[in-house]
Amino acid sequence: MLCVQNFYYVRATVLNTNKISHVIVRTKKSLNFREVQIQTGAIPQPKWEQGTVRVGVIARKVGMTQLFDRWGVSRTLTELKIDCCQVVQVKTDTGRIALQMGAGAMKLKKVKKPMFYHFEKAGVWPKAILKEFPVSENCLLPVGTEILARHFVPGQFVDVSGTTKGKGFAGPMKRWGFKGLPASHGVSVSHRSHGSMGSCQDPGRVFPGKKMAGHMGHERRTVLNLQVYKIDCMNNSIFVEGCVPGPKKSWVEIRDSVLKNFQFDNELPPLPTYFPGPGDESIKFLERPPAEKNPLAPYGLELSMEDWIDWQKKHLDLEGVEERLKKVKKQDSNLIQLEENFEDEDVDNDENELEIDEERVATQVKLSKKEVKKVAAANETKKGSSTKKASSTKKSSEKSKSKSKK
């Protein structure tokens, strides 16, 4: 965006069926990216059709946690944070339609010159990772569009791809679950080996894919049909129910589910993606609505939500807990009053002690000079007697030393 003589010039990318063109918008006010797209028609408003494929998202795995729903069932969740995921390139000339997405940020000193010009042409900051996602024609996006966490909807099913943890060189017992050789008789120093491979001179070789010791992990894996449980709009994070391949801080790819497409509990996700509108800043969290039926119904608890709440009140004594809380609050208020009373009493006692000390000082000042002189004379006599005793002890010690010399 460029401002010249109180006019704003904005560059927008317009995508038609198979063509890309750029438009310069001249306005008297500063427009955000969404308003420019609406005015120029850069992003059409497509509809969900058969064969619609939205763009995927690159996210970073934060870790795992758990939450309890209203039924009291614990949900094992994985947090995936979307870190500035933007469209870097639109590919329509190679005979297929795809979007190149980038996420993260890289230091400029680490960027190679060809990649630096690639990011400069797109007008985005150099990205830490690049991935390509095939999309349908009605889901194309201009270069620089940022994908937010609300690209997905709570209750939607997604597929997550990533690279598993590397385990290094592993034996057959850890890698393939072999039971190993006997631990007592007939085996020496090879209890965890795989044993004979079973081949003779006829094949004379090891078939590819034979279950043997070797490198384990660090492979690309995809977990299907993970349900989006919660969306943190403030931190731009997605909470998925289940586990995701890869260690913490690893990059993963999130796509709409292939097997359970258009099977959403709440609503359809935005097409082609989510763009923030007025009033969306006040929304902090989006969570999947609780199930209407108790998930513990197969175990003999066929209750609705209202019946479940009534059951909790009866058996868990929630009303009794509320009464106890009220009693505790009253006790706390009484304790606070007692503490205030004790503080007031302490202040009164301090004032009385100060008055007593002042009286003592006054009595000491009223002492007569004669009494002071008597006290001083008594002290001098005590000092004189102590000096006489010290001199006598010195003389006796000198006499004993002289006798010992003789």
mmCIF file of C-alpha atoms in Angstrom:
data_model
loop_
_atom_site.group_PDB
_atom_site.id
_atom_site.type_symbol
_atom_site.label_atom_id
_atom_site.label_comp_id
_atom_site.label_asym_id
_atom_site.label_seq_id
_atom_site.Cartn_x
_atom_site.Cartn_y
_atom_site.Cartn_z
ATOM 1 C CA MET A 1 0.000 0.000 0.000
ATOM 2 C CA LEU A 2 1.426 3.389 -1.083
ATOM 3 C CA CYS A 3 0.165 6.829 0.000
ATOM 4 C CA VAL A 4 0.754 9.762 -2.419
ATOM 5 C CA GLN A 5 -0.990 13.143 -1.947
ATOM 6 C CA ASN A 6 -3.677 11.732 0.379
ATOM 7 C CA PHE A 7 -4.482 8.893 -2.052
ATOM 8 C CA TYR A 8 -3.825 5.226 -1.299
ATOM 9 C CA TYR A 9 -2.652 2.907 -4.053
ATOM 10 C CA VAL A 10 -3.193 -0.784 -3.398
ATOM 11 C CA ARG A 11 -2.135 -3.723 -5.568
ATOM 12 C CA ALA A 12 -4.624 -6.608 -5.740
ATOM 13 C CA THR A 13 -4.414 -9.948 -7.518
ATOM 14 C CA VAL A 14 -7.465 -10.977 -9.545
ATOM 15 C CA LEU A 15 -7.909 -14.660 -10.381
ATOM 16 C CA ASN A 16 -10.142 -15.736 -13.238
ATOM 17 C CA THR A 17 -10.609 -19.302 -14.459
ATOM 18 C CA ASN A 18 -7.089 -19.797 -15.790
ATOM 19 C CA LYS A 19 -5.613 -16.287 -15.781
ATOM 20 C CA ILE A 20 -3.939 -14.119 -13.181
ATOM 21 C CA SER A 21 -4.027 -10.331 -13.458
ATOM 22 C CA HIS A 22 -3.089 -7.452 -11.162
ATOM 23 C CA VAL A 23 -5.192 -4.371 -10.424
ATOM 24 C CA ILE A 24 -4.173 -1.070 -8.847
ATOM 25 C CA VAL A 25 -6.884 0.432 -6.626
ATOM 26 C CA ARG A 26 -6.862 4.210 -5.922
ATOM 27 C CA THR A 27 -8.895 5.310 -2.891
ATOM 28 C CA LYS A 28 -9.046 8.177 -0.429
ATOM 29 C CA LYS A 29 -9.030 5.937 2.632
ATOM 30 C CA SER A 30 -6.838 3.110 3.814
ATOM 31 C CA LEU A 31 -8.391 -0.249 2.927
ATOM 32 C CA ASN A 32 -7.556 -3.602 4.421
ATOM 33 C CA PHE A 33 -6.820 -6.630 2.283
ATOM 34 C CA ARG A 34 -10.354 -8.022 2.499
ATOM 35 C CA GLU A 35 -11.995 -4.734 1.385
ATOM 36 C CA VAL A 36 -9.666 -4.513 -1.607
ATOM 37 C CA GLN A 37 -10.563 -8.074 -2.622
ATOM 38 C CA ILE A 38 -14.283 -7.290 -2.395
ATOM 39 C CA GLN A 39 -14.032 -4.085 -4.431
ATOM 40 C CA THR A 40 -11.887 -5.583 -7.164
ATOM 41 C CA GLY A 41 -13.649 -8.928 -7.257
ATOM 42 C CA ALA A 42 -10.348 -10.642 -6.534
ATOM 43 C CA ILE A 43 -12.004 -13.522 -4.683
ATOM 44 C CA PRO A 44 -15.352 -14.783 -5.971
ATOM 45 C CA GLN A 45 -17.884 -16.341 -3.642
ATOM 46 C CA PRO A 46 -17.982 -20.020 -4.709
ATOM 47 C CA LYS A 47 -20.369 -22.677 -3.454
ATOM 48 C CA TRP A 48 -19.740 -26.176 -2.218
ATOM 49 C CA GLU A 49 -19.922 -28.592 -5.129
ATOM 50 C CA GLN A 50 -18.884 -32.139 -5.805
ATOM 51 C CA GLY A 51 -15.129 -32.225 -6.306
ATOM 52 C CA THR A 52 -14.444 -29.056 -4.309
ATOM 53 C CA VAL A 53 -10.962 -29.211 -2.771
ATOM 54 C CA ARG A 54 -9.828 -26.479 -0.412
ATOM 55 C CA VAL A 55 -6.234 -25.550 0.312
ATOM 56 C CA GLY A 56 -4.455 -27.207 3.231
ATOM 57 C CA VAL A 57 -2.645 -25.566 6.121
ATOM 58 C CA ILE A 58 0.912 -25.877 7.446
ATOM 59 C CA ALA A 59 1.005 -25.927 11.250
ATOM 60 C CA ARG A 60 3.483 -26.619 14.030
ATOM 61 C CA LYS A 61 2.841 -29.318 16.616
ATOM 62 C CA VAL A 62 2.864 -27.798 20.111
ATOM 63 C CA GLY A 63 2.055 -30.837 22.263
ATOM 64 C CA MET A 64 -0.755 -32.865 23.785
ATOM 65 C CA THR A 65 -3.258 -32.110 26.534
ATOM 66 C CA GLN A 66 -6.698 -33.193 27.731
ATOM 67 C CA LEU A 67 -10.023 -31.497 28.411
ATOM 68 C CA PHE A 68 -13.245 -32.668 30.052
ATOM 69 C CA ASP A 69 -16.519 -32.084 28.258
ATOM 70 C CA ARG A 70 -19.890 -31.449 29.914
ATOM 71 C CA TRP A 71 -20.500 -35.186 30.218
ATOM 72 C CA GLY A 72 -17.327 -35.562 32.261
ATOM 73 C CA VAL A 73 -15.516 -37.542 29.541
ATOM 74 C CA SER A 74 -11.808 -36.723 29.062
ATOM 75 C CA ARG A 75 -10.766 -35.788 25.542
ATOM 76 C CA THR A 76 -7.168 -36.385 24.438
ATOM 77 C CA LEU A 77 -6.181 -33.418 22.272
ATOM 78 C CA THR A 78 -3.195 -32.299 20.216
ATOM 79 C CA GLU A 79 -2.525 -28.579 19.787
ATOM 80 C CA LEU A 80 -1.470 -27.441 16.297
ATOM 81 C CA LYS A 81 -0.417 -23.795 15.948
ATOM 82 C CA ILE A 82 -0.653 -22.006 12.581
ATOM 83 C CA ASP A 83 2.332 -19.661 12.310
ATOM 84 C CA CYS A 84 1.763 -17.042 9.585
ATOM 85 C CA CYS A 85 0.660 -19.462 6.849
ATOM 86 C CA GLN A 86 0.401 -17.553 3.533
ATOM 87 C CA VAL A 87 -0.018 -18.214 -0.174
ATOM 88 C CA VAL A 88 3.387 -17.847 -1.843
ATOM 89 C CA GLN A 89 2.655 -18.947 -5.430
ATOM 90 C CA VAL A 90 -0.325 -19.843 -7.626
ATOM 91 C CA LYS A 91 0.400 -22.655 -10.097
ATOM 92 C CA THR A 92 -1.971 -22.980 -13.064
ATOM 93 C CA ASP A 93 0.435 -23.232 -16.025
ATOM 94 C CA THR A 94 1.636 -26.786 -15.451
ATOM 95 C CA GLY A 95 -1.678 -28.405 -16.349
ATOM 96 C CA ARG A 96 -2.817 -28.684 -12.748
ATOM 97 C CA ILE A 97 -4.124 -26.160 -10.262
ATOM 98 C CA ALA A 98 -2.233 -25.873 -6.979
ATOM 99 C CA LEU A 99 -1.226 -23.354 -4.340
ATOM 100 C CA GLN A 100 2.220 -23.144 -2.798
ATOM 101 C CA MET A 101 1.895 -22.375 0.916
ATOM 102 C CA GLY A 102 4.590 -21.134 3.278
ATOM 103 C CA ALA A 103 4.690 -20.969 7.071
ATOM 104 C CA GLY A 104 7.034 -19.759 9.767
ATOM 105 C CA ALA A 105 9.737 -17.132 9.401
ATOM 106 C CA MET A 106 13.388 -17.423 8.412
ATOM 107 C CA LYS A 107 16.269 -15.066 9.091
ATOM 108 C CA LEU A 108 17.333 -13.075 6.052
ATOM 109 C CA LYS A 109 20.975 -14.103 6.372
ATOM 110 C CA LYS A 110 19.969 -17.773 5.989
ATOM 111 C CA VAL A 111 17.917 -17.286 2.809
ATOM 112 C CA LYS A 112 19.537 -18.290 -0.483
ATOM 113 C CA LYS A 113 19.449 -15.703 -3.252
ATOM 114 C CA PRO A 114 17.044 -17.591 -5.596
ATOM 115 C CA MET A 115 14.583 -18.152 -2.743
ATOM 116 C CA PHE A 116 14.968 -14.533 -1.628
ATOM 117 C CA TYR A 117 13.830 -13.305 -5.052
ATOM 118 C CA HIS A 118 11.036 -15.896 -5.018
ATOM 119 C CA PHE A 119 9.657 -14.485 -1.752
ATOM 120 C CA GLU A 120 10.293 -10.912 -2.875
ATOM 121 C CA LYS A 121 8.192 -11.476 -5.990
ATOM 122 C CA ALA A 122 5.348 -12.816 -3.849
ATOM 123 C CA GLY A 123 5.660 -9.903 -1.426
ATOM 124 C CA VAL A 124 5.870 -12.104 1.691
ATOM 125 C CA TRP A 125 8.500 -12.602 4.370
ATOM 126 C CA PRO A 126 10.863 -15.569 3.751
ATOM 127 C CA LYS A 127 9.210 -18.719 5.031
ATOM 128 C CA ALA A 128 10.759 -21.578 6.985
ATOM 129 C CA ILE A 129 8.851 -24.281 5.079
ATOM 130 C CA LEU A 130 7.047 -24.531 1.727
ATOM 131 C CA LYS A 131 4.386 -27.071 0.734
ATOM 132 C CA GLU A 132 2.182 -27.447 -2.324
ATOM 133 C CA PHE A 133 -1.533 -28.255 -2.092
ATOM 134 C CA PRO A 134 -3.696 -29.149 -5.108
ATOM 135 C CA VAL A 135 -7.010 -27.267 -5.132
ATOM 136 C CA SER A 136 -10.065 -26.917 -7.319
ATOM 137 C CA GLU A 137 -10.689 -23.879 -9.516
ATOM 138 C CA ASN A 138 -13.248 -22.352 -7.198
ATOM 139 C CA CYS A 139 -10.777 -22.431 -4.264
ATOM 140 C CA LEU A 140 -7.933 -20.386 -5.753
ATOM 141 C CA LEU A 141 -6.549 -17.604 -3.558
ATOM 142 C CA PRO A 142 -4.400 -14.539 -4.353
ATOM 143 C CA VAL A 143 -0.727 -14.450 -3.418
ATOM 144 C CA GLY A 144 -0.213 -13.204 0.123
ATOM 145 C CA THR A 145 -3.511 -14.455 1.533
ATOM 146 C CA GLU A 146 -3.073 -15.590 5.138
ATOM 147 C CA ILE A 147 -4.844 -18.736 6.329
ATOM 148 C CA LEU A 148 -6.155 -18.530 9.888
ATOM 149 C CA ALA A 149 -7.261 -21.183 12.353
ATOM 150 C CA ARG A 150 -10.907 -20.505 11.530
ATOM 151 C CA HIS A 151 -10.245 -21.995 8.112
ATOM 152 C CA PHE A 152 -11.594 -25.103 9.869
ATOM 153 C CA VAL A 153 -14.788 -25.558 11.895
ATOM 154 C CA PRO A 154 -15.186 -27.361 15.257
ATOM 155 C CA GLY A 155 -16.575 -30.822 14.624
ATOM 156 C CA GLN A 156 -14.948 -31.119 11.209
ATOM 157 C CA PHE A 157 -12.829 -34.163 10.291
ATOM 158 C CA VAL A 158 -9.309 -33.559 8.978
ATOM 159 C CA ASP A 159 -6.307 -35.568 7.795
ATOM 160 C CA VAL A 160 -2.923 -34.699 9.337
ATOM 161 C CA SER A 161 0.369 -35.637 7.653
ATOM 162 C CA GLY A 162 3.810 -35.439 9.200
ATOM 163 C CA THR A 163 7.161 -37.119 9.738
ATOM 164 C CA THR A 164 7.317 -39.584 12.607
ATOM 165 C CA LYS A 165 9.945 -39.535 15.344
ATOM 166 C CA GLY A 166 13.289 -41.032 14.376
ATOM 167 C CA LYS A 167 14.312 -44.010 16.547
ATOM 168 C CA GLY A 168 17.687 -44.730 14.942
ATOM 169 C CA PHE A 169 18.948 -48.283 14.289
ATOM 170 C CA ALA A 170 16.526 -50.661 16.041
ATOM 171 C CA GLY A 171 16.507 -54.429 16.451
ATOM 172 C CA PRO A 172 13.746 -56.763 15.243
ATOM 173 C CA MET A 173 12.064 -56.967 18.659
ATOM 174 C CA LYS A 174 11.521 -53.211 18.853
ATOM 175 C CA ARG A 175 11.036 -52.605 15.140
ATOM 176 C CA TRP A 176 8.731 -55.514 14.248
ATOM 177 C CA GLY A 177 7.648 -56.956 17.596
ATOM 178 C CA PHE A 178 9.574 -60.257 17.381
ATOM 179 C CA LYS A 179 9.539 -62.330 20.570
ATOM 180 C CA GLY A 180 13.295 -63.034 20.377
ATOM 181 C CA LEU A 181 15.234 -66.224 20.993
ATOM 182 C CA PRO A 182 15.117 -68.352 24.195
ATOM 183 C CA ALA A 183 16.542 -66.665 27.254
ATOM 184 C CA SER A 184 17.953 -69.820 28.918
ATOM 185 C CA HIS A 185 19.301 -72.884 27.046
ATOM 186 C CA GLY A 186 20.898 -73.167 23.657
ATOM 187 C CA VAL A 187 21.455 -69.429 23.016
ATOM 188 C CA SER A 188 24.514 -67.381 23.819
ATOM 189 C CA VAL A 189 24.741 -63.606 23.495
ATOM 190 C CA SER A 190 22.006 -63.399 20.817
ATOM 191 C CA HIS A 191 18.749 -63.358 22.755
ATOM 192 C CA ARG A 192 17.268 -60.364 20.896
ATOM 193 C CA SER A 193 18.275 -61.348 17.360
ATOM 194 C CA HIS A 194 15.808 -62.352 14.630
ATOM 195 C CA GLY A 195 17.358 -65.766 13.985
ATOM 196 C CA SER A 196 17.494 -67.450 10.583
ATOM 197 C CA MET A 197 16.090 -65.632 7.551
ATOM 198 C CA GLY A 198 14.892 -68.938 6.011
ATOM 199 C CA SER A 199 16.552 -68.530 2.608
ATOM 200 C CA CYS A 200 18.850 -71.098 0.950
ATOM 201 C CA GLN A 201 21.050 -71.044 -2.106
ATOM 202 C CA ASP A 202 18.033 -70.902 -4.387
ATOM 203 C CA PRO A 203 17.085 -67.254 -3.889
ATOM 204 C CA GLY A 204 20.619 -66.423 -2.796
ATOM 205 C CA ARG A 205 19.546 -62.978 -1.705
ATOM 206 C CA VAL A 206 17.408 -61.081 0.795
ATOM 207 C CA PHE A 207 14.018 -60.050 -0.524
ATOM 208 C CA PRO A 208 13.177 -56.342 -0.287
ATOM 209 C CA GLY A 209 11.018 -55.496 2.714
ATOM 210 C CA LYS A 210 12.257 -58.421 4.804
ATOM 211 C CA LYS A 211 11.580 -57.831 8.483
ATOM 212 C CA MET A 212 15.048 -57.351 9.902
ATOM 213 C CA ALA A 213 16.939 -54.892 12.073
ATOM 214 C CA GLY A 214 17.414 -51.457 10.552
ATOM 215 C CA HIS A 215 16.572 -47.790 10.691
ATOM 216 C CA MET A 216 13.281 -47.121 12.482
ATOM 217 C CA GLY A 217 11.074 -44.057 12.322
ATOM 218 C CA HIS A 218 11.529 -40.749 10.471
ATOM 219 C CA GLU A 219 8.925 -41.730 7.871
ATOM 220 C CA ARG A 220 6.054 -39.777 6.421
ATOM 221 C CA ARG A 221 2.716 -40.878 7.850
ATOM 222 C CA THR A 222 -0.865 -39.606 7.572
ATOM 223 C CA VAL A 223 -3.511 -39.975 10.282
ATOM 224 C CA LEU A 224 -7.047 -39.957 8.888
ATOM 225 C CA ASN A 225 -10.339 -38.719 10.319
ATOM 226 C CA LEU A 226 -9.178 -36.619 13.266
ATOM 227 C CA GLN A 227 -11.969 -34.405 14.571
ATOM 228 C CA VAL A 228 -11.432 -30.730 15.335
ATOM 229 C CA TYR A 229 -12.528 -30.281 18.951
ATOM 230 C CA LYS A 230 -11.615 -26.669 19.693
ATOM 231 C CA ILE A 231 -10.206 -23.570 17.968
ATOM 232 C CA ASP A 232 -8.206 -20.907 19.824
ATOM 233 C CA CYS A 233 -8.763 -17.735 17.800
ATOM 234 C CA MET A 234 -6.466 -15.629 19.999
ATOM 235 C CA ASN A 235 -3.385 -17.848 19.544
ATOM 236 C CA ASN A 236 -4.389 -19.117 16.082
ATOM 237 C CA SER A 237 -4.305 -22.758 17.246
ATOM 238 C CA ILE A 238 -6.348 -25.866 16.458
ATOM 239 C CA PHE A 239 -7.036 -28.643 18.973
ATOM 240 C CA VAL A 240 -7.480 -32.015 17.269
ATOM 241 C CA GLU A 241 -8.859 -35.053 19.083
ATOM 242 C CA GLY A 242 -6.227 -37.799 18.841
ATOM 243 C CA CYS A 243 -2.490 -38.117 18.211
ATOM 244 C CA VAL A 244 -0.454 -36.609 15.381
ATOM 245 C CA PRO A 245 2.802 -38.017 13.910
ATOM 246 C CA GLY A 246 6.041 -36.257 14.712
ATOM 247 C CA PRO A 247 7.822 -34.752 17.734
ATOM 248 C CA LYS A 248 7.059 -31.395 19.308
ATOM 249 C CA LYS A 249 7.824 -28.290 17.199
ATOM 250 C CA SER A 250 7.613 -30.345 13.997
ATOM 251 C CA TRP A 251 5.712 -29.176 10.922
ATOM 252 C CA VAL A 252 2.532 -30.977 9.885
ATOM 253 C CA GLU A 253 0.009 -30.555 7.070
ATOM 254 C CA ILE A 254 -3.724 -30.320 7.777
ATOM 255 C CA ARG A 255 -6.266 -31.035 5.043
ATOM 256 C CA ASP A 256 -9.998 -31.637 4.857
ATOM 257 C CA SER A 257 -10.803 -35.293 5.392
ATOM 258 C CA VAL A 258 -11.048 -37.398 2.247
ATOM 259 C CA LEU A 259 -13.153 -40.223 3.679
ATOM 260 C CA LYS A 260 -15.523 -38.106 5.780
ATOM 261 C CA ASN A 261 -15.909 -35.058 3.573
ATOM 262 C CA PHE A 262 -19.025 -32.894 4.138
ATOM 263 C CA GLN A 263 -19.755 -34.761 7.382
ATOM 264 C CA PHE A 264 -19.749 -31.946 9.913
ATOM 265 C CA ASP A 265 -21.607 -31.721 13.195
ATOM 266 C CA ASN A 266 -21.943 -27.927 13.276
ATOM 267 C CA GLU A 267 -21.656 -26.211 9.885
ATOM 268 C CA LEU A 268 -19.740 -26.258 6.611
ATOM 269 C CA PRO A 269 -16.290 -24.645 6.636
ATOM 270 C CA PRO A 270 -15.806 -21.318 4.827
ATOM 271 C CA LEU A 271 -15.064 -21.415 1.117
ATOM 272 C CA PRO A 272 -12.434 -20.768 -0.179
ATOM 273 C CA THR A 273 -11.149 -19.733 3.278
ATOM 274 C CA TYR A 274 -12.040 -17.615 6.299
ATOM 275 C CA PHE A 275 -11.649 -13.830 6.175
ATOM 276 C CA PRO A 276 -12.113 -11.817 9.404
ATOM 277 C CA GLY A 277 -15.143 -9.593 9.505
ATOM 278 C CA PRO A 278 -16.540 -6.961 11.848
ATOM 279 C CA GLY A 279 -17.068 -8.256 15.368
ATOM 280 C CA ASP A 280 -14.915 -11.360 14.922
ATOM 281 C CA GLU A 281 -12.212 -9.984 17.214
ATOM 282 C CA SER A 282 -14.442 -10.539 20.249
ATOM 283 C CA ILE A 283 -14.581 -14.302 19.579
ATOM 284 C CA LYS A 284 -11.769 -15.992 21.507
ATOM 285 C CA PHE A 285 -12.644 -19.710 21.402
ATOM 286 C CA LEU A 286 -14.795 -21.979 19.269
ATOM 287 C CA GLU A 287 -15.624 -25.381 20.726
ATOM 288 C CA ARG A 288 -17.510 -28.373 19.451
ATOM 289 C CA PRO A 289 -21.020 -28.534 20.973
ATOM 290 C CA PRO A 290 -21.514 -31.351 23.490
ATOM 291 C CA ALA A 291 -23.165 -34.562 22.396
ATOM 292 C CA GLU A 292 -26.919 -34.775 22.874
ATOM 293 C CA LYS A 293 -26.728 -38.364 24.122
ATOM 294 C CA ASN A 294 -24.497 -39.582 26.863
ATOM 295 C CA PRO A 295 -21.358 -41.185 25.381
ATOM 296 C CA LEU A 296 -21.522 -43.699 28.246
ATOM 297 C CA ALA A 297 -24.898 -45.026 27.014
ATOM 298 C CA PRO A 298 -23.390 -48.348 25.783
ATOM 299 C CA TYR A 299 -22.313 -48.960 29.385
ATOM 300 C CA GLY A 300 -25.846 -48.674 30.785
ATOM 301 C CA LEU A 301 -26.200 -44.896 31.259
ATOM 302 C CA GLU A 302 -28.808 -43.833 28.703
ATOM 303 C CA LEU A 303 -29.405 -40.255 29.839
ATOM 304 C CA SER A 304 -29.992 -36.940 28.114
ATOM 305 C CA MET A 305 -28.163 -33.763 29.133
ATOM 306 C CA GLU A 306 -30.999 -32.618 31.428
ATOM 307 C CA ASP A 307 -31.259 -36.040 33.047
ATOM 308 C CA TRP A 308 -27.485 -36.078 33.464
ATOM 309 C CA ILE A 309 -27.555 -32.735 35.289
ATOM 310 C CA ASP A 310 -30.370 -33.972 37.549
ATOM 311 C CA TRP A 311 -28.431 -37.178 38.253
ATOM 312 C CA GLN A 312 -25.369 -35.126 39.213
ATOM 313 C CA LYS A 313 -27.420 -33.003 41.598
ATOM 314 C CA LYS A 314 -28.919 -36.077 43.281
ATOM 315 C CA HIS A 315 -25.918 -38.378 43.500
ATOM 316 C CA LEU A 316 -23.059 -35.899 43.680
ATOM 317 C CA ASP A 317 -24.944 -33.579 46.077
ATOM 318 C CA LEU A 318 -24.130 -30.415 44.134
ATOM 319 C CA GLU A 319 -26.688 -28.429 46.143
ATOM 320 C CA GLY A 320 -24.990 -29.539 49.346
ATOM 321 C CA VAL A 321 -21.679 -28.402 47.927
ATOM 322 C CA GLU A 322 -23.132 -24.960 47.217
ATOM 323 C CA GLU A 323 -24.398 -24.701 50.793
ATOM 324 C CA ARG A 324 -20.999 -25.724 52.105
ATOM 325 C CA LEU A 325 -19.360 -23.063 49.956
ATOM 326 C CA LYS A 326 -21.709 -20.457 51.404
ATOM 327 C CA LYS A 327 -20.806 -21.590 54.943
ATOM 328 C CA VAL A 328 -17.110 -21.419 54.102
ATOM 329 C CA LYS A 329 -17.550 -17.897 52.755
ATOM 330 C CA LYS A 330 -19.305 -16.870 55.982
ATOM 331 C CA GLN A 331 -16.486 -18.405 58.018
ATOM 332 C CA ASP A 332 -13.941 -16.554 55.924
ATOM 333 C CA SER A 333 -15.776 -13.260 56.491
ATOM 334 C CA ASN A 334 -15.871 -13.946 60.251
ATOM 335 C CA LEU A 335 -12.165 -14.727 60.257
ATOM 336 C CA ILE A 336 -11.450 -11.485 58.427
ATOM 337 C CA GLN A 337 -13.429 -9.555 61.064
ATOM 338 C CA LEU A 338 -11.554 -11.331 63.863
ATOM 339 C CA GLU A 339 -8.224 -10.471 62.268
ATOM 340 C CA GLU A 340 -9.261 -6.819 62.023
ATOM 341 C CA ASN A 341 -10.253 -6.841 65.711
ATOM 342 C CA PHE A 342 -6.920 -8.404 66.669
ATOM 343 C CA GLU A 343 -5.101 -5.732 64.692
ATOM 344 C CA ASP A 344 -7.040 -3.004 66.505
ATOM 345 C CA GLU A 345 -6.179 -4.594 69.869
ATOM 346 C CA ASP A 346 -2.501 -4.787 68.907
ATOM 347 C CA VAL A 347 -2.530 -1.072 68.085
ATOM 348 C CA ASP A 348 -4.094 -0.260 71.487
ATOM 349 C CA ASN A 349 -1.509 -2.418 73.292
ATOM 350 C CA ASP A 350 1.327 -0.642 71.461
ATOM 351 C CA GLU A 351 -0.060 2.728 72.541
ATOM 352 C CA ASN A 352 -0.263 1.566 76.188
ATOM 353 C CA GLU A 353 3.315 0.302 76.081
ATOM 354 C CA LEU A 354 4.479 3.658 74.756
ATOM 355 C CA GLU A 355 2.720 5.433 77.642
ATOM 356 C CA ILE A 356 4.368 3.077 80.178
ATOM 357 C CA ASP A 357 7.818 3.715 78.684
ATOM 358 C CA GLU A 358 7.283 7.473 78.904
ATOM 359 C CA GLU A 359 6.407 7.112 82.586
ATOM 360 C CA ARG A 360 9.569 5.113 83.243
ATOM 361 C CA VAL A 361 11.705 7.736 81.585
ATOM 362 C CA ALA A 362 10.040 10.448 83.637
ATOM 363 C CA THR A 363 10.739 8.554 86.889
ATOM 364 C CA GLN A 364 14.370 8.048 85.915
ATOM 365 C CA VAL A 365 14.745 11.745 85.202
ATOM 366 C CA LYS A 366 13.323 12.605 88.634
ATOM 367 C CA LEU A 367 16.145 10.750 90.380
ATOM 368 C CA SER A 368 18.137 13.007 92.674
ATOM 369 C CA LYS A 369 21.743 13.874 92.048
ATOM 370 C CA LYS A 370 22.775 12.256 95.328
ATOM 371 C CA GLU A 371 21.451 8.897 94.269
ATOM 372 C CA VAL A 372 23.312 9.209 90.960
ATOM 373 C CA LYS A 373 26.548 9.963 92.837
ATOM 374 C CA LYS A 374 25.981 6.987 95.154
ATOM 375 C CA VAL A 375 25.580 4.700 92.159
ATOM 376 C CA ALA A 376 28.750 6.065 90.578
ATOM 377 C CA ALA A 377 30.732 5.579 93.809
ATOM 378 C CA ALA A 378 29.513 2.004 94.158
ATOM 379 C CA ASN A 379 30.650 1.312 90.595
ATOM 380 C CA GLU A 380 34.111 2.765 91.337
ATOM 381 C CA THR A 381 34.485 0.590 94.451
ATOM 382 C CA LYS A 382 33.625 -2.478 92.442
ATOM 383 C CA LYS A 383 36.263 -1.538 89.862
ATOM 384 C CA GLY A 384 38.904 -0.963 92.552
ATOM 385 C CA SER A 385 38.291 -4.339 94.140
ATOM 386 C CA SER A 386 38.580 -6.044 90.801
ATOM 387 C CA THR A 387 41.926 -4.311 90.076
ATOM 388 C CA LYS A 388 43.312 -5.344 93.523
ATOM 389 C CA LYS A 389 42.360 -8.949 92.871
ATOM 390 C CA ALA A 390 44.076 -8.859 89.483
ATOM 391 C CA SER A 391 47.335 -7.423 90.970
ATOM 392 C CA SER A 392 47.388 -10.064 93.731
ATOM 393 C CA THR A 393 46.980 -12.874 91.198
ATOM 394 C CA LYS A 394 49.893 -11.455 89.140
ATOM 395 C CA LYS A 395 52.201 -11.344 92.225
ATOM 396 C CA SER A 396 51.350 -14.923 93.187
ATOM 397 C CA SER A 397 52.052 -16.149 89.658
ATOM 398 C CA GLU A 398 55.473 -14.376 89.646
ATOM 399 C CA LYS A 399 56.440 -15.987 92.981
ATOM 400 C CA SER A 400 55.525 -19.460 91.741
ATOM 401 C CA LYS A 401 57.625 -18.935 88.590
ATOM 402 C CA SER A 402 60.702 -17.826 90.631
ATOM 403 C CA LYS A 403 60.432 -20.870 92.930
ATOM 404 C CA SER A 404 60.241 -23.206 89.956
ATOM 405 C CA LYS A 405 63.432 -21.677 88.490
ATOM 406 C CA LYS A 406 65.365 -22.249 91.777
#
